[in-house]
Amino acid sequence: MPWPDRVIGLRAHGKSGRHSFDSKTAFTRENNMTLVVAHASPGICFMVGDTLLSHAHFQLEGDIGPVNGEFHSLKIQILSGELAVAFAGNFDAAYSAVTALKLEILNDPTIDSVAWLASKKLANMDFFVLKNEQKKQLFVIENGEVRQASNAHIGDGEEWTRLLQLKQAYKGALERHTIDENGRTVRSDPISPEEQEFSVISDAMEALSRDRVGRKQPTVGAISGCVIRIVDARISRQLEYLQDAMVSHFPWEPAGGFTLLASNEPSRGVGIFFRVGRKGFIMPVGGKPPCVASTAETLPAFIEDARVRFGMKLTGGIWADPG
């Protein structure tokens, strides 16, 4: 079955599914400011990626980004519940192509997104096109050439090697239980090897985004480890951005933590809000700029800011601020 948001707090022993992820990276590391991993099979399709744009070969001198001097963006863009596109390489050209494709689809929903992107024959960038239709399909576009894959990655090959080193065995729940209103278990389903791999890849990508010790200019990163995960959701059957939340574990900062909120309709995107510091960032699909800082000082105000400015309906982990 399609995979819902990850189960938090349940642990069990088990082995993750074995998958071989391939890539034919055709451009230099200077342009590789990305790592996106994707999978498509009859039971599940997903993508997991970072958000970092700034690095030694990209950031302009004296240009300070909105997130501690860095720039971030959604490199995985959900264009509809049945279609998502991810990119690696030359950001300006790739992002412009995806936003143009979004407009083309609005004008003609029957357009062949794979053929449209391939026809541009864009150099120094790769694309994923993930189709969540009757058949789940993953297409890789490299220098105008198209191939279909079940498992693949695009972006920095060195960072992919590091991610593989950070992967750990699956330790989550082995079964999913459906409980009725009386608290009785009415159904139990096993967590498939592909679902386990989704969890394993997500955890490894988070670890990679935080692994900056001794690395002056990492090309893969995310705001506080908030990597972007999309999947065909179990209930809606549509491609959705997943949510996340982190609470403080420090007694001297009990009200710390952050929440990664997702908007899956009507306007898609994500938002990250920090409880301490009252700081938030909004990344709308096709946004210009791709990431904006919010001046909202409370979580409800942040959610409203995203609604007013971008039409987003952010949902996810929330908290009640003291009155």
PDB file of C-alpha atoms in Angstrom:
ATOM      1  CA  MET A   1       0.000   0.000   0.000  1.00  0.00           C
ATOM      2  CA  PRO A   2       1.173   3.583  -0.457  1.00  0.00           C
ATOM      3  CA  TRP A   3       3.192   4.892   2.434  1.00  0.00           C
ATOM      4  CA  PRO A   4       1.816   7.403   4.942  1.00  0.00           C
ATOM      5  CA  ASP A   5       3.963   9.686   7.069  1.00  0.00           C
ATOM      6  CA  ARG A   6       6.574   7.750   9.016  1.00  0.00           C
ATOM      7  CA  VAL A   7       5.610   6.126  12.300  1.00  0.00           C
ATOM      8  CA  ILE A   8       7.429   7.882  15.149  1.00  0.00           C
ATOM      9  CA  GLY A   9       8.326   6.102  18.375  1.00  0.00           C
ATOM     10  CA  LEU A  10       7.747   2.496  17.241  1.00  0.00           C
ATOM     11  CA  ARG A  11      10.788   0.297  16.927  1.00  0.00           C
ATOM     12  CA  ALA A  12      11.164  -3.266  15.754  1.00  0.00           C
ATOM     13  CA  HIS A  13      13.955  -5.366  14.337  1.00  0.00           C
ATOM     14  CA  GLY A  14      13.945  -5.928  10.620  1.00  0.00           C
ATOM     15  CA  LYS A  15      15.969  -5.683   7.434  1.00  0.00           C
ATOM     16  CA  SER A  16      15.326  -3.031   4.853  1.00  0.00           C
ATOM     17  CA  GLY A  17      14.629  -3.993   1.271  1.00  0.00           C
ATOM     18  CA  ARG A  18      17.647  -4.182  -1.014  1.00  0.00           C
ATOM     19  CA  HIS A  19      17.530  -1.753  -3.924  1.00  0.00           C
ATOM     20  CA  SER A  20      20.114  -0.689  -6.459  1.00  0.00           C
ATOM     21  CA  PHE A  21      19.953   3.034  -7.234  1.00  0.00           C
ATOM     22  CA  ASP A  22      21.627   4.077 -10.447  1.00  0.00           C
ATOM     23  CA  SER A  23      22.691   7.368 -12.004  1.00  0.00           C
ATOM     24  CA  LYS A  24      24.555   8.609 -15.058  1.00  0.00           C
ATOM     25  CA  THR A  25      25.790  11.945 -13.805  1.00  0.00           C
ATOM     26  CA  ALA A  26      26.979  13.882 -16.834  1.00  0.00           C
ATOM     27  CA  PHE A  27      28.035  17.186 -15.355  1.00  0.00           C
ATOM     28  CA  THR A  28      30.725  18.482 -13.058  1.00  0.00           C
ATOM     29  CA  ARG A  29      30.497  18.661  -9.288  1.00  0.00           C
ATOM     30  CA  GLU A  30      30.473  22.455  -9.397  1.00  0.00           C
ATOM     31  CA  ASN A  31      26.929  22.285 -10.763  1.00  0.00           C
ATOM     32  CA  ASN A  32      25.840  19.421  -8.506  1.00  0.00           C
ATOM     33  CA  MET A  33      24.255  21.171  -5.557  1.00  0.00           C
ATOM     34  CA  THR A  34      21.690  18.461  -5.057  1.00  0.00           C
ATOM     35  CA  LEU A  35      20.935  14.900  -4.145  1.00  0.00           C
ATOM     36  CA  VAL A  36      17.528  13.438  -4.942  1.00  0.00           C
ATOM     37  CA  VAL A  37      16.653   9.752  -4.614  1.00  0.00           C
ATOM     38  CA  ALA A  38      13.574   8.284  -6.300  1.00  0.00           C
ATOM     39  CA  HIS A  39      11.704   4.984  -6.527  1.00  0.00           C
ATOM     40  CA  ALA A  40       8.671   3.655  -8.392  1.00  0.00           C
ATOM     41  CA  SER A  41       7.100   0.221  -8.088  1.00  0.00           C
ATOM     42  CA  PRO A  42       3.514  -1.113  -8.137  1.00  0.00           C
ATOM     43  CA  GLY A  43       3.127  -0.604  -4.377  1.00  0.00           C
ATOM     44  CA  ILE A  44       4.771   2.781  -3.792  1.00  0.00           C
ATOM     45  CA  CYS A  45       6.484   5.713  -5.471  1.00  0.00           C
ATOM     46  CA  PHE A  46       8.530   8.346  -3.667  1.00  0.00           C
ATOM     47  CA  MET A  47      11.283  10.931  -3.860  1.00  0.00           C
ATOM     48  CA  VAL A  48      13.576  12.242  -1.112  1.00  0.00           C
ATOM     49  CA  GLY A  49      15.843  15.251  -1.572  1.00  0.00           C
ATOM     50  CA  ASP A  50      17.712  18.134   0.004  1.00  0.00           C
ATOM     51  CA  THR A  51      17.014  21.871  -0.368  1.00  0.00           C
ATOM     52  CA  LEU A  52      20.431  23.614  -0.283  1.00  0.00           C
ATOM     53  CA  LEU A  53      21.388  25.957  -3.117  1.00  0.00           C
ATOM     54  CA  SER A  54      24.339  27.926  -1.678  1.00  0.00           C
ATOM     55  CA  HIS A  55      27.854  26.594  -1.999  1.00  0.00           C
ATOM     56  CA  ALA A  56      31.287  27.785  -3.115  1.00  0.00           C
ATOM     57  CA  HIS A  57      30.395  27.749  -6.805  1.00  0.00           C
ATOM     58  CA  PHE A  58      26.927  29.248  -6.559  1.00  0.00           C
ATOM     59  CA  GLN A  59      26.533  31.941  -3.914  1.00  0.00           C
ATOM     60  CA  LEU A  60      27.372  35.443  -5.078  1.00  0.00           C
ATOM     61  CA  GLU A  61      30.008  37.356  -3.145  1.00  0.00           C
ATOM     62  CA  GLY A  62      28.387  39.446  -0.428  1.00  0.00           C
ATOM     63  CA  ASP A  63      24.942  38.031  -1.190  1.00  0.00           C
ATOM     64  CA  ILE A  64      23.411  36.782   2.068  1.00  0.00           C
ATOM     65  CA  GLY A  65      20.664  34.178   1.826  1.00  0.00           C
ATOM     66  CA  PRO A  66      17.560  34.156   4.044  1.00  0.00           C
ATOM     67  CA  VAL A  67      18.559  31.064   6.066  1.00  0.00           C
ATOM     68  CA  ASN A  68      21.760  31.797   8.005  1.00  0.00           C
ATOM     69  CA  GLY A  69      23.292  33.183   4.836  1.00  0.00           C
ATOM     70  CA  GLU A  70      22.190  30.228   2.703  1.00  0.00           C
ATOM     71  CA  PHE A  71      19.617  29.832  -0.041  1.00  0.00           C
ATOM     72  CA  HIS A  72      17.185  26.904  -0.166  1.00  0.00           C
ATOM     73  CA  SER A  73      14.531  25.705  -2.579  1.00  0.00           C
ATOM     74  CA  LEU A  74      12.107  22.887  -3.292  1.00  0.00           C
ATOM     75  CA  LYS A  75      14.069  20.732  -5.697  1.00  0.00           C
ATOM     76  CA  ILE A  76      11.146  18.290  -5.739  1.00  0.00           C
ATOM     77  CA  GLN A  77       8.107  20.038  -7.206  1.00  0.00           C
ATOM     78  CA  ILE A  78       4.695  18.370  -7.025  1.00  0.00           C
ATOM     79  CA  LEU A  79       2.798  19.723 -10.035  1.00  0.00           C
ATOM     80  CA  SER A  80      -0.324  17.615  -9.418  1.00  0.00           C
ATOM     81  CA  GLY A  81      -1.409  14.607  -7.407  1.00  0.00           C
ATOM     82  CA  GLU A  82      -0.257  12.448 -10.306  1.00  0.00           C
ATOM     83  CA  LEU A  83       2.957  14.222 -11.298  1.00  0.00           C
ATOM     84  CA  ALA A  84       6.148  15.452  -9.631  1.00  0.00           C
ATOM     85  CA  VAL A  85       9.404  16.725 -11.114  1.00  0.00           C
ATOM     86  CA  ALA A  86      12.816  16.955  -9.446  1.00  0.00           C
ATOM     87  CA  PHE A  87      16.025  18.447 -10.791  1.00  0.00           C
ATOM     88  CA  ALA A  88      19.772  18.621 -10.247  1.00  0.00           C
ATOM     89  CA  GLY A  89      22.425  20.807 -11.816  1.00  0.00           C
ATOM     90  CA  ASN A  90      22.124  24.368 -13.111  1.00  0.00           C
ATOM     91  CA  PHE A  91      19.494  25.746 -10.755  1.00  0.00           C
ATOM     92  CA  ASP A  92      18.289  28.783 -12.704  1.00  0.00           C
ATOM     93  CA  ALA A  93      17.745  26.868 -15.948  1.00  0.00           C
ATOM     94  CA  ALA A  94      16.279  23.773 -14.314  1.00  0.00           C
ATOM     95  CA  TYR A  95      13.923  25.712 -12.037  1.00  0.00           C
ATOM     96  CA  SER A  96      12.775  27.882 -14.937  1.00  0.00           C
ATOM     97  CA  ALA A  97      12.049  24.762 -16.990  1.00  0.00           C
ATOM     98  CA  VAL A  98       9.940  23.224 -14.210  1.00  0.00           C
ATOM     99  CA  THR A  99       7.963  26.416 -13.605  1.00  0.00           C
ATOM    100  CA  ALA A 100       7.371  26.719 -17.362  1.00  0.00           C
ATOM    101  CA  LEU A 101       6.185  23.104 -17.452  1.00  0.00           C
ATOM    102  CA  LYS A 102       3.765  23.885 -14.639  1.00  0.00           C
ATOM    103  CA  LEU A 103       2.215  26.662 -16.739  1.00  0.00           C
ATOM    104  CA  GLU A 104       2.063  24.409 -19.814  1.00  0.00           C
ATOM    105  CA  ILE A 105       0.160  21.783 -17.816  1.00  0.00           C
ATOM    106  CA  LEU A 106      -2.294  24.404 -16.567  1.00  0.00           C
ATOM    107  CA  ASN A 107      -3.028  25.314 -20.198  1.00  0.00           C
ATOM    108  CA  ASP A 108      -3.065  21.710 -21.436  1.00  0.00           C
ATOM    109  CA  PRO A 109      -3.375  18.943 -18.798  1.00  0.00           C
ATOM    110  CA  THR A 110      -2.819  16.273 -21.472  1.00  0.00           C
ATOM    111  CA  ILE A 111       0.725  17.420 -22.265  1.00  0.00           C
ATOM    112  CA  ASP A 112       3.447  14.743 -22.151  1.00  0.00           C
ATOM    113  CA  SER A 113       5.663  16.155 -19.378  1.00  0.00           C
ATOM    114  CA  VAL A 114       8.528  13.751 -20.082  1.00  0.00           C
ATOM    115  CA  ALA A 115       8.654  14.556 -23.800  1.00  0.00           C
ATOM    116  CA  TRP A 116       8.303  18.285 -23.089  1.00  0.00           C
ATOM    117  CA  LEU A 117      11.292  18.375 -20.728  1.00  0.00           C
ATOM    118  CA  ALA A 118      13.384  16.105 -22.957  1.00  0.00           C
ATOM    119  CA  SER A 119      12.707  18.307 -25.991  1.00  0.00           C
ATOM    120  CA  LYS A 120      14.481  21.206 -24.276  1.00  0.00           C
ATOM    121  CA  LYS A 121      17.757  19.232 -24.343  1.00  0.00           C
ATOM    122  CA  LEU A 122      19.058  21.159 -21.351  1.00  0.00           C
ATOM    123  CA  ALA A 123      22.749  20.618 -20.651  1.00  0.00           C
ATOM    124  CA  ASN A 124      24.364  20.337 -17.213  1.00  0.00           C
ATOM    125  CA  MET A 125      21.168  19.248 -15.487  1.00  0.00           C
ATOM    126  CA  ASP A 126      19.157  16.114 -14.845  1.00  0.00           C
ATOM    127  CA  PHE A 127      15.459  15.630 -14.135  1.00  0.00           C
ATOM    128  CA  PHE A 128      13.206  13.086 -12.511  1.00  0.00           C
ATOM    129  CA  VAL A 129       9.601  12.813 -13.650  1.00  0.00           C
ATOM    130  CA  LEU A 130       7.521  10.718 -11.264  1.00  0.00           C
ATOM    131  CA  LYS A 131       4.090   9.649 -12.521  1.00  0.00           C
ATOM    132  CA  ASN A 132       1.519   8.412 -10.023  1.00  0.00           C
ATOM    133  CA  GLU A 133      -1.127   7.083 -12.344  1.00  0.00           C
ATOM    134  CA  GLN A 134      -2.660   3.637 -12.840  1.00  0.00           C
ATOM    135  CA  LYS A 135       0.941   2.553 -13.236  1.00  0.00           C
ATOM    136  CA  LYS A 136       3.608   4.244 -11.131  1.00  0.00           C
ATOM    137  CA  GLN A 137       6.534   5.257 -13.333  1.00  0.00           C
ATOM    138  CA  LEU A 138       9.868   7.004 -12.843  1.00  0.00           C
ATOM    139  CA  PHE A 139      11.636   8.670 -15.766  1.00  0.00           C
ATOM    140  CA  VAL A 140      15.187  10.041 -15.755  1.00  0.00           C
ATOM    141  CA  ILE A 141      16.073  12.787 -18.252  1.00  0.00           C
ATOM    142  CA  GLU A 142      19.779  13.452 -18.849  1.00  0.00           C
ATOM    143  CA  ASN A 143      20.893  15.866 -21.572  1.00  0.00           C
ATOM    144  CA  GLY A 144      17.628  15.324 -23.416  1.00  0.00           C
ATOM    145  CA  GLU A 145      17.855  11.531 -23.246  1.00  0.00           C
ATOM    146  CA  VAL A 146      15.066   9.642 -21.457  1.00  0.00           C
ATOM    147  CA  ARG A 147      15.231   6.337 -19.636  1.00  0.00           C
ATOM    148  CA  GLN A 148      12.850   4.634 -17.256  1.00  0.00           C
ATOM    149  CA  ALA A 149      13.999   3.328 -13.870  1.00  0.00           C
ATOM    150  CA  SER A 150      12.679   1.749 -10.712  1.00  0.00           C
ATOM    151  CA  ASN A 151      15.390   3.226  -8.484  1.00  0.00           C
ATOM    152  CA  ALA A 152      17.656   6.146  -9.307  1.00  0.00           C
ATOM    153  CA  HIS A 153      19.451   9.179  -7.933  1.00  0.00           C
ATOM    154  CA  ILE A 154      20.537  12.464  -9.479  1.00  0.00           C
ATOM    155  CA  GLY A 155      23.006  15.042  -8.221  1.00  0.00           C
ATOM    156  CA  ASP A 156      26.347  14.873  -6.457  1.00  0.00           C
ATOM    157  CA  GLY A 157      27.881  11.418  -6.806  1.00  0.00           C
ATOM    158  CA  GLU A 158      30.225  11.973  -3.878  1.00  0.00           C
ATOM    159  CA  GLU A 159      27.311  12.865  -1.631  1.00  0.00           C
ATOM    160  CA  TRP A 160      25.482   9.749  -2.827  1.00  0.00           C
ATOM    161  CA  THR A 161      28.444   7.682  -1.659  1.00  0.00           C
ATOM    162  CA  ARG A 162      28.293   9.423   1.729  1.00  0.00           C
ATOM    163  CA  LEU A 163      24.567   8.730   1.971  1.00  0.00           C
ATOM    164  CA  LEU A 164      25.169   5.025   1.380  1.00  0.00           C
ATOM    165  CA  GLN A 165      27.693   5.079   4.223  1.00  0.00           C
ATOM    166  CA  LEU A 166      25.116   6.689   6.505  1.00  0.00           C
ATOM    167  CA  LYS A 167      22.334   4.208   5.711  1.00  0.00           C
ATOM    168  CA  GLN A 168      21.327   1.986   8.614  1.00  0.00           C
ATOM    169  CA  ALA A 169      19.147  -1.079   8.886  1.00  0.00           C
ATOM    170  CA  TYR A 170      15.423  -0.440   9.172  1.00  0.00           C
ATOM    171  CA  LYS A 171      14.330  -0.255  12.811  1.00  0.00           C
ATOM    172  CA  GLY A 172      10.723   0.852  12.509  1.00  0.00           C
ATOM    173  CA  ALA A 173       7.419  -0.939  12.848  1.00  0.00           C
ATOM    174  CA  LEU A 174       6.938  -4.140  10.858  1.00  0.00           C
ATOM    175  CA  GLU A 175       3.151  -3.853  10.748  1.00  0.00           C
ATOM    176  CA  ARG A 176       0.582  -1.089  10.263  1.00  0.00           C
ATOM    177  CA  HIS A 177      -2.550  -1.420  12.406  1.00  0.00           C
ATOM    178  CA  THR A 178      -5.968   0.055  11.679  1.00  0.00           C
ATOM    179  CA  ILE A 179      -7.940   0.778  14.870  1.00  0.00           C
ATOM    180  CA  ASP A 180     -11.674   1.514  15.067  1.00  0.00           C
ATOM    181  CA  GLU A 181     -13.409   4.055  17.293  1.00  0.00           C
ATOM    182  CA  ASN A 182     -13.519   1.544  20.156  1.00  0.00           C
ATOM    183  CA  GLY A 183      -9.773   1.010  20.111  1.00  0.00           C
ATOM    184  CA  ARG A 184      -9.959  -2.431  18.535  1.00  0.00           C
ATOM    185  CA  THR A 185      -7.511  -3.474  15.835  1.00  0.00           C
ATOM    186  CA  VAL A 186      -9.579  -4.261  12.765  1.00  0.00           C
ATOM    187  CA  ARG A 187      -6.760  -4.728  10.273  1.00  0.00           C
ATOM    188  CA  SER A 188      -3.013  -5.294  10.209  1.00  0.00           C
ATOM    189  CA  ASP A 189      -0.795  -4.915   7.156  1.00  0.00           C
ATOM    190  CA  PRO A 190       2.932  -5.651   6.867  1.00  0.00           C
ATOM    191  CA  ILE A 191       5.336  -2.811   6.108  1.00  0.00           C
ATOM    192  CA  SER A 192       6.700  -3.753   2.690  1.00  0.00           C
ATOM    193  CA  PRO A 193      10.425  -3.767   1.872  1.00  0.00           C
ATOM    194  CA  GLU A 194       9.847  -0.742  -0.399  1.00  0.00           C
ATOM    195  CA  GLU A 195       8.170   1.174   2.440  1.00  0.00           C
ATOM    196  CA  GLN A 196      11.041   0.259   4.733  1.00  0.00           C
ATOM    197  CA  GLU A 197      13.503   1.553   2.149  1.00  0.00           C
ATOM    198  CA  PHE A 198      11.626   4.854   1.995  1.00  0.00           C
ATOM    199  CA  SER A 199      12.125   5.261   5.733  1.00  0.00           C
ATOM    200  CA  VAL A 200      15.785   4.233   5.545  1.00  0.00           C
ATOM    201  CA  ILE A 201      16.548   6.648   2.668  1.00  0.00           C
ATOM    202  CA  SER A 202      14.723   9.470   4.475  1.00  0.00           C
ATOM    203  CA  ASP A 203      16.747   8.948   7.656  1.00  0.00           C
ATOM    204  CA  ALA A 204      20.025   8.751   5.726  1.00  0.00           C
ATOM    205  CA  MET A 205      19.248  11.948   3.796  1.00  0.00           C
ATOM    206  CA  GLU A 206      18.501  13.754   7.060  1.00  0.00           C
ATOM    207  CA  ALA A 207      21.776  12.516   8.531  1.00  0.00           C
ATOM    208  CA  LEU A 208      23.657  13.601   5.400  1.00  0.00           C
ATOM    209  CA  SER A 209      22.159  17.104   5.501  1.00  0.00           C
ATOM    210  CA  ARG A 210      23.443  17.521   9.067  1.00  0.00           C
ATOM    211  CA  ASP A 211      26.841  15.911   8.434  1.00  0.00           C
ATOM    212  CA  ARG A 212      28.910  19.077   7.985  1.00  0.00           C
ATOM    213  CA  VAL A 213      31.834  18.401  10.300  1.00  0.00           C
ATOM    214  CA  GLY A 214      35.059  19.140   8.449  1.00  0.00           C
ATOM    215  CA  ARG A 215      33.166  20.120   5.281  1.00  0.00           C
ATOM    216  CA  LYS A 216      33.642  23.781   4.378  1.00  0.00           C
ATOM    217  CA  GLN A 217      31.274  23.816   1.401  1.00  0.00           C
ATOM    218  CA  PRO A 218      28.828  20.914   1.422  1.00  0.00           C
ATOM    219  CA  THR A 219      26.641  20.666  -1.685  1.00  0.00           C
ATOM    220  CA  VAL A 220      23.797  18.838   0.075  1.00  0.00           C
ATOM    221  CA  GLY A 221      21.901  20.335   3.000  1.00  0.00           C
ATOM    222  CA  ALA A 222      18.505  21.194   4.463  1.00  0.00           C
ATOM    223  CA  ILE A 223      17.148  23.656   7.010  1.00  0.00           C
ATOM    224  CA  SER A 224      17.632  21.875  10.366  1.00  0.00           C
ATOM    225  CA  GLY A 225      17.629  18.549   8.550  1.00  0.00           C
ATOM    226  CA  CYS A 226      14.166  19.166   7.061  1.00  0.00           C
ATOM    227  CA  VAL A 227      14.680  17.164   3.877  1.00  0.00           C
ATOM    228  CA  ILE A 228      11.810  17.021   1.413  1.00  0.00           C
ATOM    229  CA  ARG A 229       9.900  13.749   1.133  1.00  0.00           C
ATOM    230  CA  ILE A 230       7.029  13.059  -1.250  1.00  0.00           C
ATOM    231  CA  VAL A 231       5.047   9.851  -1.641  1.00  0.00           C
ATOM    232  CA  ASP A 232       1.750   8.555  -2.957  1.00  0.00           C
ATOM    233  CA  ALA A 233      -0.206   8.981   0.271  1.00  0.00           C
ATOM    234  CA  ARG A 234      -2.108   5.998   1.636  1.00  0.00           C
ATOM    235  CA  ILE A 235      -5.445   7.783   2.083  1.00  0.00           C
ATOM    236  CA  SER A 236      -5.610  10.302  -0.770  1.00  0.00           C
ATOM    237  CA  ARG A 237      -3.660   8.135  -3.265  1.00  0.00           C
ATOM    238  CA  GLN A 238      -2.137  11.421  -4.448  1.00  0.00           C
ATOM    239  CA  LEU A 239       1.471  12.579  -4.368  1.00  0.00           C
ATOM    240  CA  GLU A 240       1.924  14.607  -1.204  1.00  0.00           C
ATOM    241  CA  TYR A 241       4.641  16.453   0.689  1.00  0.00           C
ATOM    242  CA  LEU A 242       5.136  14.862   4.087  1.00  0.00           C
ATOM    243  CA  GLN A 243       5.264  16.695   7.394  1.00  0.00           C
ATOM    244  CA  ASP A 244       7.682  16.453  10.299  1.00  0.00           C
ATOM    245  CA  ALA A 245       8.091  17.942  13.763  1.00  0.00           C
ATOM    246  CA  MET A 246      10.893  18.101  16.311  1.00  0.00           C
ATOM    247  CA  VAL A 247      10.552  18.945  19.984  1.00  0.00           C
ATOM    248  CA  SER A 248      13.314  20.130  22.276  1.00  0.00           C
ATOM    249  CA  HIS A 249      15.047  17.546  24.454  1.00  0.00           C
ATOM    250  CA  PHE A 250      16.924  20.164  26.495  1.00  0.00           C
ATOM    251  CA  PRO A 251      15.576  21.139  29.944  1.00  0.00           C
ATOM    252  CA  TRP A 252      17.023  24.654  29.562  1.00  0.00           C
ATOM    253  CA  GLU A 253      15.014  25.152  26.359  1.00  0.00           C
ATOM    254  CA  PRO A 254      11.747  23.243  26.886  1.00  0.00           C
ATOM    255  CA  ALA A 255       9.834  25.292  24.321  1.00  0.00           C
ATOM    256  CA  GLY A 256      12.304  24.642  21.497  1.00  0.00           C
ATOM    257  CA  GLY A 257      11.853  22.681  18.314  1.00  0.00           C
ATOM    258  CA  PHE A 258      10.370  23.283  14.900  1.00  0.00           C
ATOM    259  CA  THR A 259       7.632  22.033  12.621  1.00  0.00           C
ATOM    260  CA  LEU A 260       7.785  21.216   8.910  1.00  0.00           C
ATOM    261  CA  LEU A 261       4.312  21.904   7.544  1.00  0.00           C
ATOM    262  CA  ALA A 262       2.985  20.793   4.161  1.00  0.00           C
ATOM    263  CA  SER A 263       0.435  22.237   1.789  1.00  0.00           C
ATOM    264  CA  ASN A 264      -0.955  19.681  -0.635  1.00  0.00           C
ATOM    265  CA  GLU A 265      -3.907  21.754  -1.828  1.00  0.00           C
ATOM    266  CA  PRO A 266      -4.875  24.162  -3.238  1.00  0.00           C
ATOM    267  CA  SER A 267      -1.359  25.600  -3.680  1.00  0.00           C
ATOM    268  CA  ARG A 268       1.436  23.160  -2.901  1.00  0.00           C
ATOM    269  CA  GLY A 269       4.632  23.714  -0.955  1.00  0.00           C
ATOM    270  CA  VAL A 270       6.144  23.500   2.522  1.00  0.00           C
ATOM    271  CA  GLY A 271       6.806  25.809   5.445  1.00  0.00           C
ATOM    272  CA  ILE A 272       9.243  25.525   8.358  1.00  0.00           C
ATOM    273  CA  PHE A 273       8.643  27.407  11.600  1.00  0.00           C
ATOM    274  CA  PHE A 274      10.941  27.525  14.642  1.00  0.00           C
ATOM    275  CA  ARG A 275       9.347  27.847  18.068  1.00  0.00           C
ATOM    276  CA  VAL A 276      12.394  29.551  19.569  1.00  0.00           C
ATOM    277  CA  GLY A 277      13.389  32.626  17.617  1.00  0.00           C
ATOM    278  CA  ARG A 278       9.938  32.961  16.050  1.00  0.00           C
ATOM    279  CA  LYS A 279      11.352  32.441  12.562  1.00  0.00           C
ATOM    280  CA  GLY A 280       9.750  30.782   9.570  1.00  0.00           C
ATOM    281  CA  PHE A 281      10.521  30.026   5.938  1.00  0.00           C
ATOM    282  CA  ILE A 282       8.054  29.332   3.126  1.00  0.00           C
ATOM    283  CA  MET A 283       8.899  27.341  -0.020  1.00  0.00           C
ATOM    284  CA  PRO A 284       5.982  27.338  -2.475  1.00  0.00           C
ATOM    285  CA  VAL A 285       5.941  25.209  -5.620  1.00  0.00           C
ATOM    286  CA  GLY A 286       7.065  27.428  -8.482  1.00  0.00           C
ATOM    287  CA  GLY A 287       7.702  30.296  -6.080  1.00  0.00           C
ATOM    288  CA  LYS A 288       9.661  33.377  -7.131  1.00  0.00           C
ATOM    289  CA  PRO A 289      11.813  33.634  -5.096  1.00  0.00           C
ATOM    290  CA  PRO A 290      11.819  29.915  -4.257  1.00  0.00           C
ATOM    291  CA  CYS A 291      12.237  30.483  -0.493  1.00  0.00           C
ATOM    292  CA  VAL A 292      11.066  33.474   1.518  1.00  0.00           C
ATOM    293  CA  ALA A 293      11.445  34.374   5.172  1.00  0.00           C
ATOM    294  CA  SER A 294       8.271  35.125   7.111  1.00  0.00           C
ATOM    295  CA  THR A 295       8.048  37.848   9.743  1.00  0.00           C
ATOM    296  CA  ALA A 296       5.220  36.046  11.573  1.00  0.00           C
ATOM    297  CA  GLU A 297       5.966  35.628  15.286  1.00  0.00           C
ATOM    298  CA  THR A 298       3.487  32.823  16.047  1.00  0.00           C
ATOM    299  CA  LEU A 299       2.710  29.556  14.305  1.00  0.00           C
ATOM    300  CA  PRO A 300      -0.915  30.521  13.506  1.00  0.00           C
ATOM    301  CA  ALA A 301       0.304  33.816  12.051  1.00  0.00           C
ATOM    302  CA  PHE A 302       2.896  31.934   9.992  1.00  0.00           C
ATOM    303  CA  ILE A 303       0.241  29.605   8.566  1.00  0.00           C
ATOM    304  CA  GLU A 304      -1.918  32.615   7.731  1.00  0.00           C
ATOM    305  CA  ASP A 305       1.046  34.377   6.110  1.00  0.00           C
ATOM    306  CA  ALA A 306       1.560  31.419   3.760  1.00  0.00           C
ATOM    307  CA  ARG A 307      -2.157  31.404   2.931  1.00  0.00           C
ATOM    308  CA  VAL A 308      -2.351  35.115   2.163  1.00  0.00           C
ATOM    309  CA  ARG A 309       0.891  35.361   0.184  1.00  0.00           C
ATOM    310  CA  PHE A 310       0.843  32.062  -1.708  1.00  0.00           C
ATOM    311  CA  GLY A 311      -2.605  30.503  -1.260  1.00  0.00           C
ATOM    312  CA  MET A 312      -1.046  27.634   0.683  1.00  0.00           C
ATOM    313  CA  LYS A 313      -2.931  25.567   3.256  1.00  0.00           C
ATOM    314  CA  LEU A 314      -0.165  24.455   5.616  1.00  0.00           C
ATOM    315  CA  THR A 315      -0.950  21.551   7.947  1.00  0.00           C
ATOM    316  CA  GLY A 316       1.155  19.482  10.335  1.00  0.00           C
ATOM    317  CA  GLY A 317       2.510  19.551  13.857  1.00  0.00           C
ATOM    318  CA  ILE A 318       1.293  22.557  15.856  1.00  0.00           C
ATOM    319  CA  TRP A 319       1.578  23.750  19.442  1.00  0.00           C
ATOM    320  CA  ALA A 320      -0.282  26.106  21.751  1.00  0.00           C
ATOM    321  CA  ASP A 321       1.729  29.182  22.673  1.00  0.00           C
ATOM    322  CA  PRO A 322       1.358  30.309  26.309  1.00  0.00           C
ATOM    323  CA  GLY A 323      -1.132  33.125  26.703  1.00  0.00           C
TER     324      GLY A 323
END
